[in-house]
Coordinates of C-alpha atoms in Angstrom, one line a residue:
M1 CA 33.3 -14.7 -12.3
L2 CA 33.0 -12.5 -15.5
K3 CA 31.6 -15.4 -17.2
S4 CA 29.0 -16.2 -14.6
I5 CA 27.7 -12.6 -14.4
A6 CA 27.6 -12.6 -18.2
D7 CA 25.3 -15.8 -18.4
F8 CA 23.2 -14.4 -15.7
F9 CA 22.5 -11.2 -17.9
V10 CA 21.9 -13.5 -20.8
K11 CA 19.2 -15.6 -18.7
C12 CA 17.5 -12.3 -17.7
A13 CA 17.3 -11.2 -21.3
K14 CA 16.1 -14.6 -22.6
S15 CA 13.2 -14.4 -19.9
D16 CA 10.1 -12.7 -21.1
V17 CA 9.0 -12.2 -17.3
V18 CA 12.2 -10.8 -16.3
R19 CA 12.3 -8.3 -19.2
K20 CA 8.6 -7.2 -18.6
K21 CA 9.7 -6.5 -14.9
I22 CA 12.9 -4.6 -15.9
F23 CA 10.9 -2.5 -18.5
I24 CA 8.2 -1.5 -16.0
T25 CA 10.9 -0.6 -13.5
A26 CA 12.8 1.5 -16.0
L27 CA 9.7 3.3 -17.2
L28 CA 8.5 4.1 -13.7
L29 CA 12.2 5.3 -12.8
V30 CA 12.0 7.8 -15.8
V31 CA 8.7 9.3 -14.4
F32 CA 10.4 9.5 -11.0
R33 CA 13.3 11.3 -12.4
F34 CA 11.3 13.5 -14.5
I35 CA 9.0 14.7 -11.6
A36 CA 11.8 15.1 -9.4
H37 CA 13.1 17.9 -11.6
V38 CA 9.7 19.8 -11.5
P39 CA 10.5 22.8 -8.9
V40 CA 8.4 24.5 -6.5
A41 CA 7.9 28.0 -7.3
G42 CA 9.6 30.9 -5.4
I43 CA 12.8 29.2 -4.2
D44 CA 16.4 30.5 -4.3
R45 CA 18.3 27.7 -5.6
T46 CA 21.7 29.2 -4.7
S47 CA 20.6 29.9 -0.9
L48 CA 19.2 26.2 -1.0
Q49 CA 22.3 24.8 -2.2
Q50 CA 24.5 26.6 0.5
L51 CA 22.0 25.4 3.2
F52 CA 22.4 21.8 2.1
N53 CA 26.2 22.0 1.9
G54 CA 26.3 23.2 5.7
S55 CA 23.9 20.7 7.2
P56 CA 24.5 17.0 7.3
L57 CA 21.1 16.2 8.4
L58 CA 19.7 17.7 5.3
S59 CA 22.0 16.1 3.1
L60 CA 20.9 12.8 4.6
L61 CA 17.5 13.3 4.3
D62 CA 18.0 14.2 0.7
V63 CA 19.5 10.8 0.3
F64 CA 16.3 9.1 1.5
S65 CA 14.1 11.6 -0.3
G66 CA 15.8 10.0 -3.6
G67 CA 17.7 13.3 -4.4
T68 CA 14.5 15.3 -4.5
L69 CA 15.0 17.5 -1.5
A70 CA 18.2 19.5 -2.7
N71 CA 16.4 20.6 -6.0
F72 CA 13.2 21.2 -3.9
S73 CA 10.9 19.7 -6.5
I74 CA 7.3 19.0 -6.0
M75 CA 8.5 15.7 -4.4
A76 CA 10.8 17.5 -2.2
L77 CA 10.0 15.4 0.6
G78 CA 10.4 12.2 -1.1
L79 CA 9.9 9.2 0.6
N80 CA 10.9 10.5 4.1
P81 CA 7.5 10.7 5.8
Y82 CA 6.8 7.1 4.4
I83 CA 9.9 5.6 5.9
N84 CA 9.3 7.4 9.3
A85 CA 5.7 6.1 9.3
S86 CA 7.0 2.7 8.8
I87 CA 9.5 2.9 11.5
I88 CA 6.7 4.3 14.0
L89 CA 4.5 1.5 13.0
Q90 CA 7.2 -1.0 13.8
L91 CA 7.9 0.4 17.1
L92 CA 4.2 0.7 17.9
G93 CA 4.0 -3.2 17.3
Y94 CA 6.3 -3.5 20.2
V95 CA 3.8 -1.9 22.7
I96 CA 0.4 -2.2 21.0
P97 CA -0.8 -5.8 21.0
S98 CA -3.5 -5.4 18.0
I99 CA -0.4 -4.1 15.9
E100 CA 1.8 -6.9 16.8
E101 CA -0.8 -9.2 16.0
L102 CA -1.2 -7.8 12.4
Q103 CA 2.6 -8.2 11.9
E104 CA 2.3 -11.8 12.7
E105 CA -0.7 -12.6 10.6
G106 CA 1.2 -12.9 7.3
E107 CA 0.2 -11.6 3.9
Y108 CA -3.3 -10.2 5.4
G109 CA -1.6 -8.4 8.4
Q110 CA 1.2 -6.9 6.0
D111 CA -1.5 -5.4 3.8
K112 CA -3.1 -3.7 6.7
I113 CA 0.3 -2.6 8.2
N114 CA 1.0 -1.0 4.7
Q115 CA -2.5 0.6 4.7
Y116 CA -1.9 2.0 8.0
T117 CA 1.6 3.3 6.9
R118 CA 0.3 5.1 4.1
F119 CA -2.6 6.8 6.3
L120 CA 0.2 8.0 8.7
T121 CA 2.4 9.2 5.9
V122 CA -0.1 12.1 5.0
P123 CA 0.0 14.0 8.3
L124 CA 3.6 13.3 8.6
A125 CA 4.4 14.7 5.2
A126 CA 2.1 17.8 6.1
L127 CA 4.1 18.5 9.3
Q128 CA 7.3 18.2 7.4
G129 CA 6.1 20.2 4.7
M130 CA 5.4 23.0 7.5
G131 CA 8.6 22.5 8.9
A132 CA 10.4 22.9 5.5
Y133 CA 8.6 25.9 4.9
L134 CA 9.6 27.6 8.3
L135 CA 13.2 26.3 7.5
L136 CA 13.3 27.9 4.2
K137 CA 11.7 31.0 5.4
G138 CA 14.3 31.4 8.2
Q139 CA 17.0 31.1 5.9
G140 CA 15.5 33.5 3.4
I141 CA 15.2 31.0 0.8
I142 CA 11.4 31.5 0.4
G143 CA 9.2 34.5 1.1
T144 CA 6.3 34.9 3.5
L145 CA 3.1 33.1 2.1
G146 CA -0.4 33.8 2.9
P147 CA -2.8 31.2 4.0
V148 CA -4.0 29.9 0.8
Q149 CA -0.4 29.9 -0.7
L150 CA 0.9 27.9 2.4
L151 CA -2.0 25.3 2.0
A152 CA -1.1 25.1 -1.6
F153 CA 2.6 24.6 -0.8
I154 CA 1.8 21.8 1.7
L155 CA -0.8 20.1 -0.4
T156 CA 1.8 20.1 -3.1
L157 CA 4.5 18.4 -1.1
V158 CA 2.1 15.9 0.4
A159 CA 0.7 15.0 -3.1
G160 CA 4.4 14.7 -4.3
T161 CA 5.2 12.2 -1.4
M162 CA 2.2 10.1 -2.0
F163 CA 2.9 10.2 -5.5
A164 CA 6.5 8.7 -4.9
V165 CA 5.0 6.0 -2.7
W166 CA 2.6 5.0 -5.3
L167 CA 5.5 4.7 -7.8
G168 CA 7.4 2.7 -5.4
E169 CA 4.6 0.3 -4.7
L170 CA 4.2 -0.3 -8.4
I171 CA 7.7 -1.2 -8.7
T172 CA 7.5 -3.6 -6.0
E173 CA 4.3 -5.3 -7.5
Y174 CA 5.2 -5.2 -11.0
G175 CA 8.9 -4.4 -11.3
V176 CA 12.2 -5.7 -9.9
T177 CA 12.9 -5.6 -6.0
N178 CA 11.5 -3.3 -3.3
G179 CA 10.2 0.0 -4.9
V180 CA 10.9 2.3 -2.1
S181 CA 14.5 1.2 -1.8
F182 CA 14.9 1.1 -5.4
L183 CA 14.0 5.0 -5.9
I184 CA 16.3 5.9 -2.9
F185 CA 18.9 4.0 -4.8
A186 CA 18.2 5.6 -8.1
G187 CA 18.5 9.2 -6.2
I188 CA 21.9 8.3 -5.1
I189 CA 23.3 6.8 -8.2
S190 CA 21.7 10.0 -10.2
R191 CA 24.2 12.1 -8.4
L192 CA 27.4 10.1 -9.7
P193 CA 27.8 11.5 -13.1
V194 CA 27.7 15.2 -12.1
A195 CA 29.7 14.7 -9.1
L196 CA 32.4 12.7 -10.8
G197 CA 32.6 15.1 -13.6
T198 CA 33.0 18.0 -11.1
S199 CA 35.6 16.1 -9.2
I200 CA 37.6 15.1 -12.3
G201 CA 37.6 18.6 -13.6
T202 CA 39.3 19.9 -10.4
I203 CA 41.9 17.1 -10.1
T204 CA 45.6 18.4 -10.3
K205 CA 48.7 16.3 -10.6
T206 CA 49.4 16.5 -7.0
D207 CA 46.0 15.1 -6.1
L208 CA 46.6 11.9 -8.3
T209 CA 48.1 10.0 -5.0
K210 CA 45.1 10.8 -3.0
V211 CA 42.8 9.9 -5.8
G212 CA 44.5 6.5 -6.0
I213 CA 44.4 5.9 -2.5
F214 CA 40.6 6.8 -2.2
V215 CA 39.6 4.5 -5.1
V216 CA 41.7 1.6 -3.4
V217 CA 39.8 2.4 0.0
A218 CA 36.5 2.8 -1.9
L219 CA 36.8 -0.7 -3.4
L220 CA 37.8 -2.2 0.0
I221 CA 34.7 -0.5 1.8
I222 CA 32.4 -1.8 -1.1
T223 CA 33.8 -5.3 -0.6
L224 CA 33.5 -5.2 3.3
V225 CA 29.8 -3.9 2.9
V226 CA 29.0 -6.7 0.3
Y227 CA 30.6 -9.1 2.9
V228 CA 28.8 -7.9 5.9
S229 CA 25.3 -7.6 4.0
E230 CA 25.8 -11.2 3.3
A231 CA 27.0 -12.6 6.5
V232 CA 24.7 -14.8 8.4
R233 CA 25.1 -16.8 11.8
R234 CA 22.9 -19.8 11.4
I235 CA 21.4 -21.2 14.8
P236 CA 20.5 -24.9 14.1
I237 CA 17.1 -25.9 15.2
K238 CA 15.0 -29.1 15.0
Y239 CA 11.3 -29.8 14.5
A240 CA 9.6 -32.8 16.3
R241 CA 7.6 -34.7 13.9
R242 CA 5.6 -37.9 14.0
N243 CA 6.0 -40.3 11.3
N244 CA 2.7 -42.2 10.7
G245 CA 2.1 -42.5 14.2
S246 CA 5.4 -44.0 15.1
S247 CA 7.9 -42.4 17.5
P248 CA 9.0 -38.7 16.8
I249 CA 11.5 -37.9 14.4
A250 CA 13.5 -34.5 14.2
Q251 CA 13.6 -32.3 10.9
A252 CA 16.8 -30.0 11.0
S253 CA 16.6 -26.4 10.1
Y254 CA 18.1 -23.1 11.3
I255 CA 17.5 -19.6 12.4
P256 CA 19.4 -17.2 10.2
L257 CA 20.9 -14.2 12.0
Q258 CA 22.4 -11.4 9.7
L259 CA 25.3 -9.6 10.9
N260 CA 23.6 -6.4 9.9
Q261 CA 20.0 -6.8 10.9
A262 CA 19.1 -3.3 11.4
G263 CA 20.2 -1.9 8.0
V264 CA 20.4 1.8 7.8
I265 CA 17.6 2.5 10.3
P266 CA 20.1 3.4 13.2
I267 CA 22.1 5.7 11.1
I268 CA 18.8 7.5 10.4
F269 CA 18.2 7.8 14.3
A270 CA 21.5 8.7 15.2
I271 CA 22.2 11.5 12.4
A272 CA 18.8 13.1 13.3
L273 CA 19.6 13.2 17.1
V274 CA 23.4 14.3 16.7
S275 CA 22.5 17.0 14.3
A276 CA 19.5 18.3 16.2
P277 CA 21.8 20.6 18.4
S278 CA 23.3 22.1 15.6
L279 CA 20.2 23.0 13.8
I280 CA 18.8 24.5 17.1
A281 CA 21.8 26.4 17.6
Q282 CA 21.8 27.6 14.0
F283 CA 18.3 29.0 14.3
A284 CA 18.4 30.1 18.0
G285 CA 22.0 31.8 17.6
G286 CA 20.5 34.1 15.2
I287 CA 17.8 35.6 17.4
A288 CA 19.5 35.3 20.8
H289 CA 21.7 37.8 22.4
G290 CA 24.4 38.1 24.9
A291 CA 25.5 35.0 26.8
V292 CA 22.8 32.7 25.1
S293 CA 24.2 33.6 21.8
K294 CA 27.6 32.8 22.8
F295 CA 26.5 29.5 24.0
F296 CA 24.9 28.5 20.7
T297 CA 28.0 29.7 19.1
Q298 CA 30.2 27.5 21.0
L299 CA 27.7 24.5 20.6
L300 CA 28.1 24.9 16.9
V301 CA 31.8 24.7 17.3
Y302 CA 31.7 21.5 19.2
M303 CA 29.1 19.9 17.2
N304 CA 30.9 20.7 13.9
P305 CA 30.9 17.2 11.7
N306 CA 34.8 17.4 11.4
T307 CA 35.4 17.3 15.2
I308 CA 36.3 14.3 17.1
L309 CA 33.6 15.1 19.8
Y310 CA 30.9 14.9 16.9
N311 CA 32.2 11.6 15.5
V312 CA 32.6 9.8 18.7
F313 CA 29.0 10.8 19.9
Y314 CA 27.8 9.6 16.3
F315 CA 29.5 6.5 16.5
L316 CA 28.1 5.7 20.1
L317 CA 24.5 6.8 19.0
V318 CA 24.7 4.4 16.0
V319 CA 25.9 1.5 18.2
G320 CA 23.2 2.1 20.8
F321 CA 20.4 2.6 18.3
T322 CA 21.6 -0.4 16.6
Y323 CA 21.1 -2.7 19.6
F324 CA 17.9 -0.9 20.6
Y325 CA 16.3 -1.4 17.0
T326 CA 17.6 -5.1 16.8
A327 CA 16.2 -6.0 20.3
T328 CA 12.7 -4.2 19.9
V329 CA 11.8 -4.8 16.3
V330 CA 14.1 -7.2 14.4
F331 CA 14.8 -10.1 16.5
N332 CA 13.4 -10.3 20.0
P333 CA 14.7 -13.6 21.9
E334 CA 11.6 -13.9 24.1
K335 CA 9.3 -13.9 21.1
V336 CA 11.5 -16.2 19.2
T337 CA 11.5 -18.7 21.9
E338 CA 7.8 -18.6 22.1
R339 CA 7.4 -19.3 18.5
L340 CA 9.8 -22.2 18.6
Q341 CA 7.7 -23.7 21.3
R342 CA 4.4 -23.1 19.6
N343 CA 6.0 -24.9 16.4
G344 CA 7.5 -27.7 18.4
A345 CA 11.0 -26.6 17.7
F346 CA 14.1 -26.6 19.9
I347 CA 17.8 -25.9 19.6
P348 CA 19.8 -29.0 20.2
G349 CA 21.5 -29.0 23.5
K350 CA 19.2 -26.3 25.0
R351 CA 16.1 -26.8 27.0
P352 CA 13.1 -25.2 25.6
G353 CA 12.0 -22.0 27.7
M354 CA 14.4 -20.0 29.6
Q355 CA 17.6 -21.6 28.7
T356 CA 16.8 -21.2 24.9
Q357 CA 15.9 -17.5 25.4
K358 CA 19.3 -16.9 27.2
Y359 CA 21.2 -18.6 24.6
L360 CA 19.6 -16.7 21.8
G361 CA 20.0 -13.5 23.6
Y362 CA 23.8 -14.4 24.1
V363 CA 24.2 -15.1 20.4
V364 CA 22.2 -12.1 19.1
N365 CA 24.2 -9.7 21.5
R366 CA 27.4 -11.0 19.9
V367 CA 26.2 -10.8 16.4
T368 CA 24.6 -7.3 17.0
L369 CA 28.1 -6.0 18.5
A370 CA 29.9 -6.7 15.1
G371 CA 27.1 -5.2 13.1
A372 CA 26.7 -2.1 15.5
V373 CA 30.5 -1.4 15.1
F374 CA 30.2 -1.9 11.4
L375 CA 27.3 0.5 11.0
G376 CA 29.3 3.2 13.3
F377 CA 32.4 2.8 11.2
I378 CA 30.2 3.5 7.9
A379 CA 28.4 6.4 9.5
I380 CA 31.6 8.2 10.4
L381 CA 33.6 7.1 7.3
P382 CA 33.0 10.5 5.3
S383 CA 34.7 12.4 8.2
I384 CA 37.7 10.0 8.4
L385 CA 38.1 10.1 4.6
Q386 CA 37.8 13.9 4.4
S387 CA 40.3 14.4 7.3
T388 CA 42.9 12.0 6.3
L389 CA 42.7 12.6 2.3
Q390 CA 41.7 16.2 2.6
I391 CA 38.8 15.7 0.4
S392 CA 36.2 18.3 0.7
N393 CA 33.3 16.5 -1.0
L394 CA 32.9 12.9 -1.5
V395 CA 31.0 11.3 -4.4
I396 CA 29.0 9.2 -2.2
G397 CA 29.1 8.5 1.6
G398 CA 29.2 5.5 3.7
T399 CA 25.4 5.3 4.1
G400 CA 24.9 5.8 0.3
V401 CA 27.5 3.0 -0.3
L402 CA 25.5 0.7 2.2
I403 CA 22.0 1.5 0.4
V404 CA 23.5 1.0 -3.0
V405 CA 25.2 -2.3 -2.4
S406 CA 21.9 -3.8 -0.1
V407 CA 19.5 -2.7 -3.2
I408 CA 21.8 -4.3 -5.6
L409 CA 22.0 -7.4 -3.9
E410 CA 18.3 -7.5 -3.3
M411 CA 17.6 -7.0 -6.8
V412 CA 20.0 -9.8 -7.8
R413 CA 18.2 -12.2 -5.5
D414 CA 14.9 -11.1 -6.9
L415 CA 16.0 -11.8 -10.6
Q416 CA 17.5 -15.2 -9.5
A417 CA 14.1 -16.1 -7.9
Q418 CA 12.3 -15.1 -11.0
L419 CA 14.6 -17.3 -13.0
S420 CA 14.2 -20.1 -10.7
M421 CA 10.3 -19.9 -10.8
K422 CA 10.4 -20.0 -14.7
K423 CA 12.6 -23.1 -14.8
Y424 CA 10.3 -24.9 -12.1
E425 CA 7.1 -23.8 -14.0
R426 CA 8.7 -25.3 -17.3
F427 CA 9.4 -28.7 -15.2
V428 CA 5.9 -28.8 -14.2
A429 CA 4.5 -28.1 -17.6
E430 CA 6.6 -31.0 -18.9

């Protein structure tokens, strides 16, 4: 295995195209990490760090911002508005026919969807910038700003978001793998050296057993994530074709159903919903009095991330959103059945139409159940490890592991595709 990995890196190093892509990606990554450390003026860093340590929602948003939100740099919002805009357009495609048609029009439709996503990112970034200001002001992290200063504050955050999106698109076009995913991946990885250094400095002899158990569990989790990310259920299909006007012949193919089709999107939805009561209680509890204040205080106790109620609710939300997102956005059995009929394809042993649709729905539900349970487990994994091993701060959470592994696998596949293209180009040239 090590020999094959070494051979893969040697092939990448020998390829001019791959070397160029890696160099461009590394250069853009340096620019991104440099801008990520340019701070917004007037922020109390100590209070900001305390706020993030006490809020799982903000910590997760920091993951998807590429690590820029915790520093509150000029790219503090990071890629969150862009991701939200992309999710909104995907969901709108389910209810607006014109957007659905664009989603099915290939490269042209995808370009238009990307354009609409960028347009929608701007107002979403402005709204999130205003929300960030109100949040920081309520916590005493930033002072009251005048109209001009507030406008400059919001425009700075919007410009930072669009600059991050632009870097991501440059990486997608000229570099390696999907640029937005890669920047999120880079933000997660950039925390590891500091986090590991801090953790190692506080380890005592009594903690060695816990550390050993944690390392073994971490390796098992990474192996599980790789296995689930690569697992595919293949549904065989055949295309009816005529050969020179003679009787029809069937060409075999298959529909690939990934075990985890929804990615980390259900976790984003679930963490936003499950953390909303805590955020509301945190703000309302400070201004309310009497019975109302007592209610919000009790709500904070029940919705603590370390409680069983919180984790059960969180797990169920992830499972529910996985089914919803898979059925509405990723794989709709009715639409897939229609496409099969239009293309003259059929599933062996199943009649075209309703019988095929019911079969696809049955298979998708079974596959989605396994993927939903896996995502739910990944979501509550940090709480499980913290309660069983008494580890206060994890270097990287379950969602972070899922993102890192997914991006690495996608990057390897992209590099392998580039190497294969170069081999075929040499064959054609000869």
